[in-house]
mmCIF file of C-alpha atoms and ligand atoms in Angstrom:
data_model
loop_
_atom_site.group_PDB
_atom_site.id
_atom_site.type_symbol
_atom_site.label_atom_id
_atom_site.label_comp_id
_atom_site.label_asym_id
_atom_site.label_seq_id
_atom_site.Cartn_x
_atom_site.Cartn_y
_atom_site.Cartn_z
ATOM 1 C CA MET A 1 163.124 53.035 4.420
ATOM 2 C CA LYS A 2 159.523 52.633 3.274
ATOM 3 C CA LEU A 3 157.787 49.636 4.852
ATOM 4 C CA GLN A 4 156.044 47.223 2.501
ATOM 5 C CA ASN A 5 153.892 45.854 5.336
ATOM 6 C CA ASP A 6 152.979 48.363 8.035
ATOM 7 C CA LEU A 7 149.758 46.617 9.107
ATOM 8 C CA ILE A 8 150.840 46.245 12.735
ATOM 9 C CA LEU A 9 151.745 49.936 13.045
ATOM 10 C CA ARG A 10 148.393 50.979 11.636
ATOM 11 C CA ALA A 11 146.579 48.550 13.953
ATOM 12 C CA ALA A 12 148.497 49.935 16.950
ATOM 13 C CA LYS A 13 147.487 53.479 16.063
ATOM 14 C CA GLY A 14 143.853 52.560 15.451
ATOM 15 C CA GLU A 15 144.069 53.336 11.723
ATOM 16 C CA ALA A 16 142.352 51.442 8.921
ATOM 17 C CA ILE A 17 143.541 47.860 8.311
ATOM 18 C CA GLU A 18 142.546 45.326 5.673
ATOM 19 C CA ARG A 19 143.195 42.310 7.927
ATOM 20 C CA TYR A 20 144.416 41.667 11.467
ATOM 21 C CA PRO A 21 148.212 41.647 11.876
ATOM 22 C CA VAL A 22 149.787 38.663 13.648
ATOM 23 C CA TRP A 23 153.073 37.849 15.378
ATOM 24 C CA LEU A 24 154.109 35.717 18.354
ATOM 25 C CA MET A 25 155.870 36.641 21.538
ATOM 26 C CA ARG A 26 159.131 34.670 21.686
ATOM 27 C CA GLN A 27 158.877 33.853 17.970
ATOM 28 C CA ALA A 28 162.635 34.375 17.541
ATOM 29 C CA GLY A 29 164.271 31.272 18.851
ATOM 30 C CA ARG A 30 162.973 28.356 20.833
ATOM 31 C CA ILE A 31 160.652 26.667 18.358
ATOM 32 C CA LEU A 32 162.629 26.792 15.122
ATOM 33 C CA PRO A 33 165.214 24.117 14.246
ATOM 34 C CA GLU A 34 166.911 26.834 12.186
ATOM 35 C CA TYR A 35 167.361 28.830 15.420
ATOM 36 C CA ARG A 36 168.762 25.841 17.266
ATOM 37 C CA ASP A 37 171.330 25.328 14.478
ATOM 38 C CA VAL A 38 172.589 28.895 14.814
ATOM 39 C CA ARG A 39 172.570 28.584 18.613
ATOM 40 C CA ALA A 40 174.541 25.305 18.475
ATOM 41 C CA SER A 41 177.249 26.908 16.338
ATOM 42 C CA LEU A 42 177.988 29.365 19.189
ATOM 43 C CA SER A 43 179.032 28.969 22.819
ATOM 44 C CA GLY A 44 175.562 29.743 24.114
ATOM 45 C CA PHE A 45 172.617 32.088 24.405
ATOM 46 C CA LYS A 46 174.653 35.088 25.513
ATOM 47 C CA GLU A 47 177.091 34.885 22.637
ATOM 48 C CA LEU A 48 174.127 34.873 20.262
ATOM 49 C CA VAL A 49 172.573 37.900 21.971
ATOM 50 C CA GLU A 50 175.910 39.747 21.882
ATOM 51 C CA THR A 51 176.810 38.980 18.252
ATOM 52 C CA PRO A 52 174.730 41.449 16.195
ATOM 53 C CA GLU A 53 175.021 39.634 12.824
ATOM 54 C CA ARG A 54 173.792 36.351 14.309
ATOM 55 C CA ALA A 55 171.117 38.061 16.438
ATOM 56 C CA ALA A 56 169.849 39.730 13.247
ATOM 57 C CA GLU A 57 169.808 36.375 11.468
ATOM 58 C CA VAL A 58 167.570 34.695 14.080
ATOM 59 C CA THR A 59 165.383 37.803 14.299
ATOM 60 C CA ILE A 60 164.550 37.439 10.601
ATOM 61 C CA GLN A 61 163.996 33.654 10.639
ATOM 62 C CA PRO A 62 160.341 33.810 11.791
ATOM 63 C CA VAL A 63 159.586 36.396 9.094
ATOM 64 C CA ASP A 64 160.944 34.053 6.408
ATOM 65 C CA ILE A 65 159.722 30.770 7.855
ATOM 66 C CA LEU A 66 156.460 31.622 9.639
ATOM 67 C CA GLY A 67 155.279 34.690 7.715
ATOM 68 C CA VAL A 68 154.630 36.929 10.735
ATOM 69 C CA ASP A 69 153.728 40.603 10.243
ATOM 70 C CA ALA A 70 156.545 41.900 12.476
ATOM 71 C CA ALA A 71 160.014 40.934 13.631
ATOM 72 C CA ILE A 72 161.076 41.306 17.268
ATOM 73 C CA ILE A 73 164.730 41.935 17.921
ATOM 74 C CA PHE A 74 166.486 38.878 19.312
ATOM 75 C CA SER A 75 167.764 39.855 22.743
ATOM 76 C CA ASP A 76 166.626 39.494 26.342
ATOM 77 C CA ILE A 77 165.143 41.724 29.018
ATOM 78 C CA LEU A 78 168.125 40.825 31.235
ATOM 79 C CA VAL A 79 170.623 42.864 29.208
ATOM 80 C CA VAL A 80 169.414 45.925 31.161
ATOM 81 C CA PRO A 81 170.320 44.707 34.684
ATOM 82 C CA GLU A 82 173.617 43.521 33.246
ATOM 83 C CA ALA A 83 174.358 46.958 31.791
ATOM 84 C CA MET A 84 173.554 48.448 35.215
ATOM 85 C CA GLY A 85 176.120 46.227 36.922
ATOM 86 C CA LEU A 86 174.621 42.795 37.549
ATOM 87 C CA GLU A 87 176.064 40.248 35.176
ATOM 88 C CA TYR A 88 173.755 37.319 34.350
ATOM 89 C CA GLN A 89 174.323 33.801 33.149
ATOM 90 C CA MET A 90 171.787 31.771 31.205
ATOM 91 C CA LEU A 91 171.976 28.276 32.688
ATOM 92 C CA GLU A 92 171.056 25.455 30.359
ATOM 93 C CA LYS A 93 168.315 23.895 32.504
ATOM 94 C CA SER A 94 167.320 26.476 35.080
ATOM 95 C CA GLY A 95 167.394 29.753 33.114
ATOM 96 C CA PRO A 96 168.759 33.123 34.265
ATOM 97 C CA TRP A 97 171.170 33.340 37.197
ATOM 98 C CA PHE A 98 172.863 36.382 38.766
ATOM 99 C CA GLU A 99 175.856 35.962 41.053
ATOM 100 C CA LYS A 100 175.086 39.226 42.858
ATOM 101 C CA THR A 101 171.701 40.550 43.976
ATOM 102 C CA ILE A 102 170.370 43.805 45.416
ATOM 103 C CA ARG A 103 168.733 43.414 48.821
ATOM 104 C CA SER A 104 170.162 46.384 50.743
ATOM 105 C CA GLU A 105 171.326 49.959 50.124
ATOM 106 C CA GLU A 106 174.839 48.621 49.672
ATOM 107 C CA GLY A 107 173.654 46.636 46.663
ATOM 108 C CA LEU A 108 172.683 49.836 44.852
ATOM 109 C CA LYS A 109 176.276 50.037 43.614
ATOM 110 C CA TYR A 110 175.168 47.344 41.154
ATOM 111 C CA ALA A 111 172.388 49.583 39.858
ATOM 112 C CA GLU A 112 174.286 52.219 37.907
ATOM 113 C CA THR A 113 172.454 54.752 35.815
ATOM 114 C CA ASN A 114 175.226 57.026 34.612
ATOM 115 C CA PHE A 115 176.547 55.186 31.631
ATOM 116 C CA ASP A 116 176.323 55.481 27.902
ATOM 117 C CA ILE A 117 173.703 53.137 26.417
ATOM 118 C CA GLU A 118 175.668 52.775 23.160
ATOM 119 C CA ASP A 119 178.713 51.811 25.204
ATOM 120 C CA ARG A 120 177.105 48.971 27.173
ATOM 121 C CA LEU A 121 174.140 47.965 25.014
ATOM 122 C CA GLY A 122 175.518 48.918 21.617
ATOM 123 C CA TYR A 123 175.357 45.278 20.525
ATOM 124 C CA VAL A 124 171.533 45.379 20.670
ATOM 125 C CA LEU A 125 171.433 48.689 18.776
ATOM 126 C CA GLU A 126 173.783 47.284 16.147
ATOM 127 C CA ALA A 127 171.595 44.172 15.816
ATOM 128 C CA ILE A 128 168.609 46.480 15.188
ATOM 129 C CA ARG A 129 170.506 48.368 12.464
ATOM 130 C CA ILE A 130 171.642 45.161 10.736
ATOM 131 C CA THR A 131 168.185 43.575 10.987
ATOM 132 C CA ASN A 132 166.521 46.556 9.327
ATOM 133 C CA LYS A 133 169.103 46.593 6.574
ATOM 134 C CA GLU A 134 168.492 42.908 5.894
ATOM 135 C CA LEU A 135 164.713 43.100 6.261
ATOM 136 C CA ASN A 136 164.777 45.863 3.702
ATOM 137 C CA GLY A 137 161.352 47.165 4.735
ATOM 138 C CA ARG A 138 159.510 43.834 4.543
ATOM 139 C CA VAL A 139 157.977 44.158 8.024
ATOM 140 C CA PRO A 140 158.357 46.495 11.017
ATOM 141 C CA LEU A 141 160.879 45.670 13.739
ATOM 142 C CA ILE A 142 159.743 45.597 17.371
ATOM 143 C CA GLY A 143 162.156 46.701 20.093
ATOM 144 C CA PHE A 144 161.529 45.780 23.726
ATOM 145 C CA ALA A 145 162.530 45.974 27.362
ATOM 146 C CA GLY A 146 161.387 44.459 30.624
ATOM 147 C CA ALA A 147 159.138 46.598 32.820
ATOM 148 C CA PRO A 148 160.837 48.060 35.914
ATOM 149 C CA TRP A 149 158.907 45.752 38.260
ATOM 150 C CA THR A 150 159.918 42.598 36.340
ATOM 151 C CA ILE A 151 163.567 43.684 36.099
ATOM 152 C CA PHE A 152 163.471 44.526 39.828
ATOM 153 C CA CYS A 153 162.293 40.946 40.472
ATOM 154 C CA TYR A 154 165.409 39.501 38.791
ATOM 155 C CA MET A 155 167.810 42.034 40.360
ATOM 156 C CA VAL A 156 166.567 41.245 43.865
ATOM 157 C CA GLU A 157 165.884 37.520 43.519
ATOM 158 C CA GLY A 158 168.901 36.771 41.306
ATOM 159 C CA ARG A 159 167.064 34.064 39.420
ATOM 160 C CA GLY A 160 163.651 32.937 38.273
ATOM 161 C CA SER A 161 161.086 32.028 40.919
ATOM 162 C CA LYS A 162 157.423 31.083 41.163
ATOM 163 C CA THR A 163 156.734 33.574 43.946
ATOM 164 C CA PHE A 164 159.610 36.106 43.868
ATOM 165 C CA SER A 165 159.177 36.305 47.636
ATOM 166 C CA GLU A 166 162.543 38.050 48.200
ATOM 167 C CA SER A 167 161.465 40.735 45.752
ATOM 168 C CA ARG A 168 158.016 41.128 47.299
ATOM 169 C CA LYS A 169 159.516 41.024 50.804
ATOM 170 C CA LEU A 170 161.530 44.167 50.004
ATOM 171 C CA LEU A 171 158.333 46.082 49.222
ATOM 172 C CA TYR A 172 157.326 45.620 52.880
ATOM 173 C CA THR A 173 160.711 45.786 54.622
ATOM 174 C CA ASN A 174 162.332 48.611 52.674
ATOM 175 C CA PRO A 175 159.929 50.391 50.308
ATOM 176 C CA THR A 176 162.331 53.346 50.051
ATOM 177 C CA LEU A 177 165.033 51.109 48.631
ATOM 178 C CA ALA A 178 162.480 49.429 46.352
ATOM 179 C CA HIS A 179 161.410 52.791 44.924
ATOM 180 C CA GLU A 180 165.021 53.899 44.487
ATOM 181 C CA LEU A 181 165.869 50.752 42.548
ATOM 182 C CA LEU A 182 162.678 50.948 40.461
ATOM 183 C CA SER A 183 163.449 54.598 39.624
ATOM 184 C CA ARG A 184 166.934 53.726 38.489
ATOM 185 C CA ILE A 185 165.704 50.860 36.300
ATOM 186 C CA THR A 186 163.088 53.218 34.849
ATOM 187 C CA ASP A 187 165.706 55.860 33.973
ATOM 188 C CA VAL A 188 167.888 53.367 32.140
ATOM 189 C CA THR A 189 164.916 51.713 30.432
ATOM 190 C CA ILE A 190 163.695 55.048 29.044
ATOM 191 C CA GLN A 191 167.133 55.796 27.610
ATOM 192 C CA TYR A 192 167.427 52.267 26.249
ATOM 193 C CA LEU A 193 164.026 52.314 24.517
ATOM 194 C CA LYS A 194 164.772 55.716 22.978
ATOM 195 C CA ALA A 195 168.107 54.388 21.735
ATOM 196 C CA GLN A 196 166.322 51.419 20.139
ATOM 197 C CA VAL A 197 163.995 53.796 18.304
ATOM 198 C CA LYS A 198 166.972 55.846 17.113
ATOM 199 C CA ALA A 199 168.620 52.648 15.888
ATOM 200 C CA GLY A 200 165.474 51.789 13.898
ATOM 201 C CA ALA A 201 162.828 50.061 16.057
ATOM 202 C CA HIS A 202 159.395 50.822 14.549
ATOM 203 C CA MET A 203 157.443 49.961 17.660
ATOM 204 C CA LEU A 204 158.153 48.939 21.257
ATOM 205 C CA GLN A 205 156.846 46.453 23.774
ATOM 206 C CA VAL A 206 157.389 46.531 27.520
ATOM 207 C CA PHE A 207 157.125 43.073 29.125
ATOM 208 C CA ASP A 208 155.855 43.045 32.713
ATOM 209 C CA SER A 209 155.997 39.272 33.025
ATOM 210 C CA TRP A 210 155.624 39.260 36.829
ATOM 211 C CA ALA A 211 152.894 41.891 37.127
ATOM 212 C CA GLY A 212 150.457 39.200 38.266
ATOM 213 C CA ILE A 213 152.259 38.378 41.526
ATOM 214 C CA LEU A 214 151.369 41.751 43.053
ATOM 215 C CA GLY A 215 148.008 42.741 44.482
ATOM 216 C CA THR A 216 146.140 45.564 42.774
ATOM 217 C CA GLU A 217 147.295 48.338 45.098
ATOM 218 C CA GLN A 218 150.893 47.197 45.186
ATOM 219 C CA TYR A 219 150.946 46.946 41.419
ATOM 220 C CA ALA A 220 149.698 50.530 41.197
ATOM 221 C CA GLU A 221 152.475 51.695 43.518
ATOM 222 C CA PHE A 222 155.427 49.584 42.372
ATOM 223 C CA GLY A 223 154.432 48.691 38.813
ATOM 224 C CA LEU A 224 152.080 51.113 37.056
ATOM 225 C CA LYS A 225 153.756 54.203 38.496
ATOM 226 C CA TYR A 226 156.935 53.352 36.597
ATOM 227 C CA LEU A 227 155.186 52.158 33.429
ATOM 228 C CA ASP A 228 153.506 55.562 33.425
ATOM 229 C CA LYS A 229 156.905 57.278 33.517
ATOM 230 C CA ILE A 230 158.065 55.162 30.576
ATOM 231 C CA VAL A 231 155.066 55.799 28.322
ATOM 232 C CA SER A 232 155.119 59.485 29.229
ATOM 233 C CA ALA A 233 158.755 59.766 28.164
ATOM 234 C CA VAL A 234 158.788 57.453 25.158
ATOM 235 C CA ASN A 235 156.297 58.441 22.478
ATOM 236 C CA GLU A 236 158.291 58.416 19.256
ATOM 237 C CA VAL A 237 156.728 55.134 18.062
ATOM 238 C CA PRO A 238 153.686 53.017 19.053
ATOM 239 C CA ILE A 239 154.194 51.264 22.382
ATOM 240 C CA THR A 240 152.605 48.122 23.825
ATOM 241 C CA LEU A 241 152.324 47.390 27.534
ATOM 242 C CA PHE A 242 151.990 43.736 28.465
ATOM 243 C CA SER A 243 151.290 43.266 32.165
ATOM 244 C CA LYS A 244 150.989 39.517 32.343
ATOM 245 C CA GLY A 245 148.577 38.247 34.971
ATOM 246 C CA ALA A 246 147.509 41.704 36.142
ATOM 247 C CA ILE A 247 143.843 40.865 35.634
ATOM 248 C CA THR A 248 142.507 43.481 38.054
ATOM 249 C CA SER A 249 144.755 46.215 36.607
ATOM 250 C CA VAL A 250 144.085 45.943 32.865
ATOM 251 C CA ASN A 251 141.838 48.996 32.861
ATOM 252 C CA ALA A 252 144.497 50.983 34.691
ATOM 253 C CA VAL A 253 147.112 49.881 32.156
ATOM 254 C CA ALA A 254 144.769 50.965 29.348
ATOM 255 C CA LYS A 255 144.547 54.428 30.908
ATOM 256 C CA LEU A 256 148.301 54.926 30.513
ATOM 257 C CA ASN A 257 149.593 56.665 27.432
ATOM 258 C CA CYS A 258 150.200 53.495 25.400
ATOM 259 C CA ASN A 259 148.826 52.440 22.017
ATOM 260 C CA THR A 260 148.341 48.754 22.688
ATOM 261 C CA VAL A 261 147.540 46.664 25.750
ATOM 262 C CA GLY A 262 148.777 43.070 25.723
ATOM 263 C CA LEU A 263 146.368 40.499 27.148
ATOM 264 C CA ASP A 264 147.174 37.053 28.482
ATOM 265 C CA TRP A 265 144.778 34.153 27.911
ATOM 266 C CA ASN A 266 143.148 34.517 31.332
ATOM 267 C CA MET A 267 141.964 37.982 30.475
ATOM 268 C CA ASP A 268 138.469 38.460 29.104
ATOM 269 C CA LEU A 269 138.974 40.199 25.810
ATOM 270 C CA VAL A 270 135.287 40.906 25.215
ATOM 271 C CA LYS A 271 134.736 42.385 28.669
ATOM 272 C CA ILE A 272 137.901 44.494 28.455
ATOM 273 C CA ARG A 273 136.821 45.855 25.054
ATOM 274 C CA GLU A 274 133.458 46.812 26.522
ATOM 275 C CA GLU A 275 135.178 48.601 29.390
ATOM 276 C CA ILE A 276 137.840 50.507 27.465
ATOM 277 C CA GLY A 277 135.963 51.091 24.204
ATOM 278 C CA GLU A 278 138.024 51.894 21.122
ATOM 279 C CA THR A 279 140.662 53.902 22.972
ATOM 280 C CA ARG A 280 143.401 51.263 22.745
ATOM 281 C CA THR A 281 144.449 48.381 20.518
ATOM 282 C CA LEU A 282 144.321 44.986 22.226
ATOM 283 C CA GLN A 283 146.991 42.354 21.610
ATOM 284 C CA GLY A 284 146.655 38.622 22.210
ATOM 285 C CA ASN A 285 145.450 36.345 23.522
ATOM 286 C CA LEU A 286 145.098 32.705 22.459
ATOM 287 C CA ASP A 287 146.286 30.248 25.118
ATOM 288 C CA PRO A 288 149.791 29.136 23.997
ATOM 289 C CA CYS A 289 148.693 25.559 24.798
ATOM 290 C CA ALA A 290 145.988 25.772 22.125
ATOM 291 C CA LEU A 291 148.811 25.142 19.645
ATOM 292 C CA TYR A 292 149.210 21.606 21.042
ATOM 293 C CA SER A 293 145.842 20.669 19.522
ATOM 294 C CA SER A 294 145.252 19.377 15.980
ATOM 295 C CA HIS A 295 145.579 21.660 12.943
ATOM 296 C CA LYS A 296 141.804 21.689 12.544
ATOM 297 C CA GLU A 297 141.319 22.583 16.189
ATOM 298 C CA VAL A 298 143.992 25.335 16.044
ATOM 299 C CA GLU A 299 142.041 26.783 13.143
ATOM 300 C CA ASN A 300 138.744 26.564 15.061
ATOM 301 C CA LEU A 301 140.149 28.055 18.254
ATOM 302 C CA THR A 302 141.798 30.891 16.348
ATOM 303 C CA ASN A 303 138.610 31.641 14.430
ATOM 304 C CA ASN A 304 136.619 31.622 17.689
ATOM 305 C CA MET A 305 138.959 34.241 19.077
ATOM 306 C CA LEU A 306 138.760 36.354 15.904
ATOM 307 C CA ASN A 307 134.967 36.080 15.916
ATOM 308 C CA SER A 308 134.889 37.417 19.466
ATOM 309 C CA PHE A 309 136.644 40.648 18.398
ATOM 310 C CA LYS A 310 134.112 43.453 18.264
ATOM 311 C CA SER A 311 136.530 45.927 16.732
ATOM 312 C CA ARG A 312 139.349 46.264 14.213
ATOM 313 C CA ARG A 313 141.711 47.526 16.907
ATOM 314 C CA HIS A 314 143.483 44.213 17.438
ATOM 315 C CA ILE A 315 146.931 42.725 16.985
ATOM 316 C CA VAL A 316 146.747 38.952 17.075
ATOM 317 C CA ASN A 317 149.192 37.064 19.272
ATOM 318 C CA LEU A 318 149.226 34.319 21.872
ATOM 319 C CA GLY A 319 148.525 35.178 25.497
ATOM 320 C CA HIS A 320 152.215 34.667 26.332
ATOM 321 C CA GLY A 321 155.377 33.469 24.590
ATOM 322 C CA VAL A 322 155.150 30.421 22.343
ATOM 323 C CA TYR A 323 156.307 27.278 24.189
ATOM 324 C CA PRO A 324 159.570 25.711 22.994
ATOM 325 C CA ASP A 325 158.128 22.314 22.029
ATOM 326 C CA ILE A 326 155.308 23.626 19.831
ATOM 327 C CA ASP A 327 155.376 22.266 16.273
ATOM 328 C CA PRO A 328 156.205 25.203 13.938
ATOM 329 C CA GLU A 329 153.593 23.803 11.516
ATOM 330 C CA LYS A 330 150.890 24.531 14.133
ATOM 331 C CA VAL A 331 152.215 28.078 14.402
ATOM 332 C CA LYS A 332 151.877 28.375 10.621
ATOM 333 C CA THR A 333 148.262 27.196 10.840
ATOM 334 C CA PHE A 334 147.580 29.835 13.520
ATOM 335 C CA ILE A 335 149.135 32.570 11.366
ATOM 336 C CA GLN A 336 147.437 31.458 8.153
ATOM 337 C CA THR A 337 144.046 31.361 9.873
ATOM 338 C CA VAL A 338 144.494 34.982 10.939
ATOM 339 C CA LYS A 339 145.614 36.003 7.458
ATOM 340 C CA ASN A 340 142.616 34.301 5.843
ATOM 341 C CA TYR A 341 140.124 35.925 8.195
ATOM 342 C CA GLU A 342 137.697 38.321 6.548
ATOM 343 C CA ILE A 343 137.319 41.519 8.601
ATOM 344 C CA SER A 344 135.037 43.489 6.306
ATOM 345 C CA HIS A 345 132.092 42.976 8.712
ATOM 346 C CA LYS A 346 133.933 44.364 11.770
HETATM 347 O O1 CP3 B 401 161.294 36.157 20.086
HETATM 348 C C1 CP3 B 401 161.353 37.021 20.953
HETATM 349 O O2 CP3 B 401 160.386 37.319 21.653
HETATM 350 C C2 CP3 B 401 162.633 37.848 21.104
HETATM 351 C C3 CP3 B 401 163.545 37.433 22.078
HETATM 352 C C4 CP3 B 401 163.215 37.373 23.562
HETATM 353 C C5 CP3 B 401 163.912 36.486 24.408
HETATM 354 N N1 CP3 B 401 163.542 36.768 25.684
HETATM 355 C C6 CP3 B 401 164.887 35.476 23.965
HETATM 356 C C7 CP3 B 401 165.159 34.313 24.851
HETATM 357 C C8 CP3 B 401 162.360 38.144 24.359
HETATM 358 C C9 CP3 B 401 161.341 39.203 23.962
HETATM 359 C C10 CP3 B 401 162.592 37.753 25.704
HETATM 360 C C11 CP3 B 401 161.919 38.385 26.844
HETATM 361 C C12 CP3 B 401 162.067 37.823 28.184
HETATM 362 N N2 CP3 B 401 163.170 37.231 28.760
HETATM 363 C C13 CP3 B 401 161.063 37.872 29.177
HETATM 364 C C14 CP3 B 401 159.710 38.535 28.999
HETATM 365 C C15 CP3 B 401 158.755 37.722 28.227
HETATM 366 C C16 CP3 B 401 158.180 36.538 28.955
HETATM 367 O O3 CP3 B 401 158.413 35.431 28.490
HETATM 368 O O4 CP3 B 401 157.480 36.755 29.938
HETATM 369 C C17 CP3 B 401 161.571 37.253 30.327
HETATM 370 C C18 CP3 B 401 160.842 37.052 31.642
HETATM 371 C C19 CP3 B 401 162.926 36.859 30.043
HETATM 372 C C20 CP3 B 401 163.906 36.224 30.957
HETATM 373 C C21 CP3 B 401 164.333 34.907 30.460
HETATM 374 N N3 CP3 B 401 165.111 34.697 29.335
HETATM 375 C C22 CP3 B 401 164.065 33.630 31.026
HETATM 376 C C23 CP3 B 401 163.214 33.392 32.271
HETATM 377 C C24 CP3 B 401 164.693 32.656 30.219
HETATM 378 C C25 CP3 B 401 164.809 31.173 30.445
HETATM 379 C C26 CP3 B 401 163.627 30.406 30.109
HETATM 380 C C27 CP3 B 401 163.093 30.620 28.678
HETATM 381 O O5 CP3 B 401 162.211 31.459 28.552
HETATM 382 O O6 CP3 B 401 163.542 29.951 27.754
HETATM 383 C C28 CP3 B 401 165.308 33.347 29.134
HETATM 384 C C29 CP3 B 401 166.048 32.724 28.031
HETATM 385 C C30 CP3 B 401 165.688 33.084 26.638
HETATM 386 N N4 CP3 B 401 165.415 34.340 26.199
HETATM 387 C C31 CP3 B 401 165.651 32.190 25.536
HETATM 388 C C32 CP3 B 401 165.320 32.957 24.409
HETATM 389 C C33 CP3 B 401 165.203 32.485 22.992
HETATM 390 C C34 CP3 B 401 165.939 30.684 25.591
HETATM 391 C C35 CP3 B 401 167.397 30.472 25.769
HETATM 392 C C36 CP3 B 401 168.047 29.607 24.719
HETATM 393 O O7 CP3 B 401 167.803 29.693 23.506
HETATM 394 O O8 CP3 B 401 168.872 28.859 25.184
#
């Protein structure tokens, strides 16, 4: 299927673009009333994730309603630990919750690797196929997975946490077990990302949401090492690495074999560009809270960010997922400002 808008793919590869592409992390769901309607017609988040026709429907909503330059498949990073043997629940107020956790060798029985991806995660692959059929080439479709370190955090902790101290504790008390679990997650993630590409994903993003809770050296050992394995194995389509909060490791991330490096809003885009040159595309990084300001101010803040770009190698996004109570009209202002921006002088 020929894509009518392949701006984001060209930007990721460092090819010529006529304007900066724009999308938002967590654009599918959360902010749109249309999403909440679909969600309310089902038993909950998991049913939506596991029903490919409905997942495809909410994947396409932000393309229709917001005018983004890419769709991201509606799913969750937690489908991987579930496929490996740890079932999760999405609790209404508190978020993800796992009944079982992995804190000893015995727990490794809940970290299976020998299974067929189509068998256990076929619902995501089917959602990708349906989405592409319905998008009919309008925009590229982004597939994704959690980074091994972030998935490890949930498998050990069993729920969200500010500190993930059980997960970090294991790095000191049983590093051998930690590496074994990280290796297993990496194996499955590689297979899963390749399966998404086969099903039709045009590009991929790996979310390392908890990268920032590790020190630089620990992130090299327990985070980057496994991201490196992923980007070495998966090179069929452009791939973005987003190591949220890993301020002291951005240059190391940029050295890995990825196309795009995701930046959060604490990261200094200008400085990072100076350091890495034109070798990688940068994605981000407006503070998600900027969208709480007035329309005029959203426009100003977005233009300030665009003006700070010294290169064409950018994909515009927020510095993290859009917050659930943001007015979709503000998101439209953000997107329109990017689309109106003249890049001929860059
Ligand atoms: O639009 C998109 O980006 C596609 C869908 C998507 C979801 N989760 C749907 C979702 C993506 C890419 C994710 C990734 C994800 N999930 C991450 C990495 C990105 C990040 O935000 O750092 C993480 C850490 C998770 C785990 C997770 N899923 C948590 C902690 C929660 C609860 C709190 C929250 O974020 O709302 C979820 C639930 C979740 N995943 C929702 C959605 C739309 C909200 C649930 C609902 O609609 O009831």
